[in-house]
mmCIF file of C-alpha atoms in Angstrom:
data_model
loop_
_atom_site.group_PDB
_atom_site.id
_atom_site.type_symbol
_atom_site.label_atom_id
_atom_site.label_comp_id
_atom_site.label_asym_id
_atom_site.label_seq_id
_atom_site.Cartn_x
_atom_site.Cartn_y
_atom_site.Cartn_z
ATOM 1 C CA UNK A 2 108.600 100.093 99.335
ATOM 2 C CA UNK A 3 109.563 99.755 102.916
ATOM 3 C CA UNK A 4 111.926 101.936 104.920
ATOM 4 C CA UNK A 5 115.606 101.272 104.327
ATOM 5 C CA UNK A 6 118.067 101.174 107.212
ATOM 6 C CA UNK A 7 120.835 103.582 106.340
ATOM 7 C CA UNK A 8 124.337 102.988 107.665
ATOM 8 C CA UNK A 9 127.753 104.468 106.894
ATOM 9 C CA UNK A 10 128.397 101.308 104.861
ATOM 10 C CA UNK A 11 125.431 101.791 102.471
ATOM 11 C CA UNK A 12 125.128 105.606 102.616
ATOM 12 C CA UNK A 13 127.166 106.329 99.492
ATOM 13 C CA UNK A 14 125.402 103.730 97.346
ATOM 14 C CA UNK A 15 121.815 104.264 98.569
ATOM 15 C CA UNK A 16 121.680 107.954 99.411
ATOM 16 C CA UNK A 17 124.369 109.881 97.592
ATOM 17 C CA UNK A 18 123.969 107.851 94.388
ATOM 18 C CA UNK A 19 120.158 107.707 94.547
ATOM 19 C CA UNK A 20 118.320 108.376 91.311
ATOM 20 C CA UNK A 21 115.413 109.912 93.216
ATOM 21 C CA UNK A 22 114.677 112.112 96.212
ATOM 22 C CA UNK A 23 115.677 110.710 99.600
ATOM 23 C CA UNK A 24 113.929 111.299 102.909
ATOM 24 C CA UNK A 25 116.130 110.458 105.906
ATOM 25 C CA UNK A 26 114.721 110.091 109.421
ATOM 26 C CA UNK A 27 117.452 110.485 112.089
ATOM 27 C CA UNK A 28 116.064 108.792 115.220
ATOM 28 C CA UNK A 29 116.829 106.699 118.315
ATOM 29 C CA UNK A 30 114.747 103.990 120.036
ATOM 30 C CA UNK A 31 114.689 105.887 123.350
ATOM 31 C CA UNK A 32 113.276 109.085 121.743
ATOM 32 C CA UNK A 33 109.552 109.635 122.411
ATOM 33 C CA UNK A 34 108.972 112.104 119.527
ATOM 34 C CA UNK A 35 110.855 109.702 117.218
ATOM 35 C CA UNK A 36 108.405 106.967 118.086
ATOM 36 C CA UNK A 37 105.537 109.315 117.150
ATOM 37 C CA UNK A 38 107.114 110.150 113.755
ATOM 38 C CA UNK A 39 108.248 106.607 112.910
ATOM 39 C CA UNK A 40 104.834 105.213 111.843
ATOM 40 C CA UNK A 41 104.259 108.304 109.690
ATOM 41 C CA UNK A 42 107.621 107.816 107.961
ATOM 42 C CA UNK A 43 106.795 104.134 107.421
ATOM 43 C CA UNK A 44 103.454 105.116 105.880
ATOM 44 C CA UNK A 45 105.139 107.589 103.539
ATOM 45 C CA UNK A 46 107.596 104.864 102.465
ATOM 46 C CA UNK A 47 104.686 102.568 101.566
ATOM 47 C CA UNK A 48 102.733 105.274 99.703
ATOM 48 C CA UNK A 49 105.540 107.104 97.852
ATOM 49 C CA UNK A 50 107.362 104.707 95.563
ATOM 50 C CA UNK A 51 109.004 107.706 93.842
ATOM 51 C CA UNK A 52 111.250 108.450 96.846
ATOM 52 C CA UNK A 53 113.686 106.474 98.964
ATOM 53 C CA UNK A 54 112.832 106.609 102.645
ATOM 54 C CA UNK A 55 115.655 105.773 105.037
ATOM 55 C CA UNK A 56 116.118 105.700 108.780
ATOM 56 C CA UNK A 57 119.381 106.479 110.533
ATOM 57 C CA UNK A 58 119.720 105.319 114.135
ATOM 58 C CA UNK A 59 121.859 108.043 115.664
ATOM 59 C CA UNK A 60 123.126 105.741 118.432
ATOM 60 C CA UNK A 61 124.499 103.294 115.872
ATOM 61 C CA UNK A 62 125.528 105.793 113.163
ATOM 62 C CA UNK A 63 127.163 108.658 115.043
ATOM 63 C CA UNK A 64 129.337 109.564 112.045
ATOM 64 C CA UNK A 65 126.301 110.136 109.820
ATOM 65 C CA UNK A 66 124.543 112.133 112.564
ATOM 66 C CA UNK A 67 127.662 114.304 112.886
ATOM 67 C CA UNK A 68 127.948 114.691 109.136
ATOM 68 C CA UNK A 69 124.421 116.121 109.017
ATOM 69 C CA UNK A 70 124.974 118.122 112.232
ATOM 70 C CA UNK A 71 122.035 116.395 113.922
ATOM 71 C CA UNK A 72 121.777 117.919 117.397
ATOM 72 C CA UNK A 73 118.154 117.013 118.178
ATOM 73 C CA UNK A 74 115.974 114.145 117.066
ATOM 74 C CA UNK A 75 113.875 113.397 115.244
ATOM 75 C CA UNK A 76 115.559 115.220 112.388
ATOM 76 C CA UNK A 77 114.191 114.765 108.872
ATOM 77 C CA UNK A 78 116.469 115.494 105.925
ATOM 78 C CA UNK A 79 115.541 115.566 102.249
ATOM 79 C CA UNK A 80 118.302 115.069 99.677
ATOM 80 C CA UNK A 81 118.205 115.432 95.902
ATOM 81 C CA UNK A 82 121.195 114.449 93.789
ATOM 82 C CA UNK A 83 123.191 113.912 96.996
ATOM 83 C CA UNK A 84 122.536 117.455 98.268
ATOM 84 C CA UNK A 85 120.422 118.512 101.220
ATOM 85 C CA UNK A 86 117.433 120.470 99.907
ATOM 86 C CA UNK A 87 115.272 120.557 103.045
ATOM 87 C CA UNK A 88 115.245 119.557 106.690
ATOM 88 C CA UNK A 89 113.173 119.813 109.845
ATOM 89 C CA UNK A 90 113.715 119.062 113.504
ATOM 90 C CA UNK A 91 111.057 117.680 115.836
ATOM 91 C CA UNK A 92 107.881 115.674 115.493
ATOM 92 C CA UNK A 93 105.668 116.745 112.614
ATOM 93 C CA UNK A 94 102.338 115.606 111.238
ATOM 94 C CA UNK A 95 102.280 113.745 107.953
ATOM 95 C CA UNK A 96 101.295 116.748 105.801
ATOM 96 C CA UNK A 97 104.219 118.760 107.201
ATOM 97 C CA UNK A 98 106.623 115.929 106.421
ATOM 98 C CA UNK A 99 105.242 115.602 102.906
ATOM 99 C CA UNK A 100 105.655 119.327 102.382
ATOM 100 C CA UNK A 101 109.413 118.889 102.873
ATOM 101 C CA UNK A 102 109.527 116.811 99.670
#
């Protein structure tokens, strides 16, 4: 599966109502560390069919960023049954991102 673009319009359906774990990557195109994490998140999306991997552009989706109290990016958030179960701020290697799941 590829990464899903998450917006306020599809958040309820895709994230809160997901029947599996969700990994959200809060990012922005101008963010250097985000550009380092992005290919890793893409790779995880391709390898892990058991989870939904979504990206939230904080410039376009300020309401979602505020809802998750995102103050720094990249911020990775893991949700299960619509509830946050783990999160991390800053660039991380692949094994550290996978350990959040």
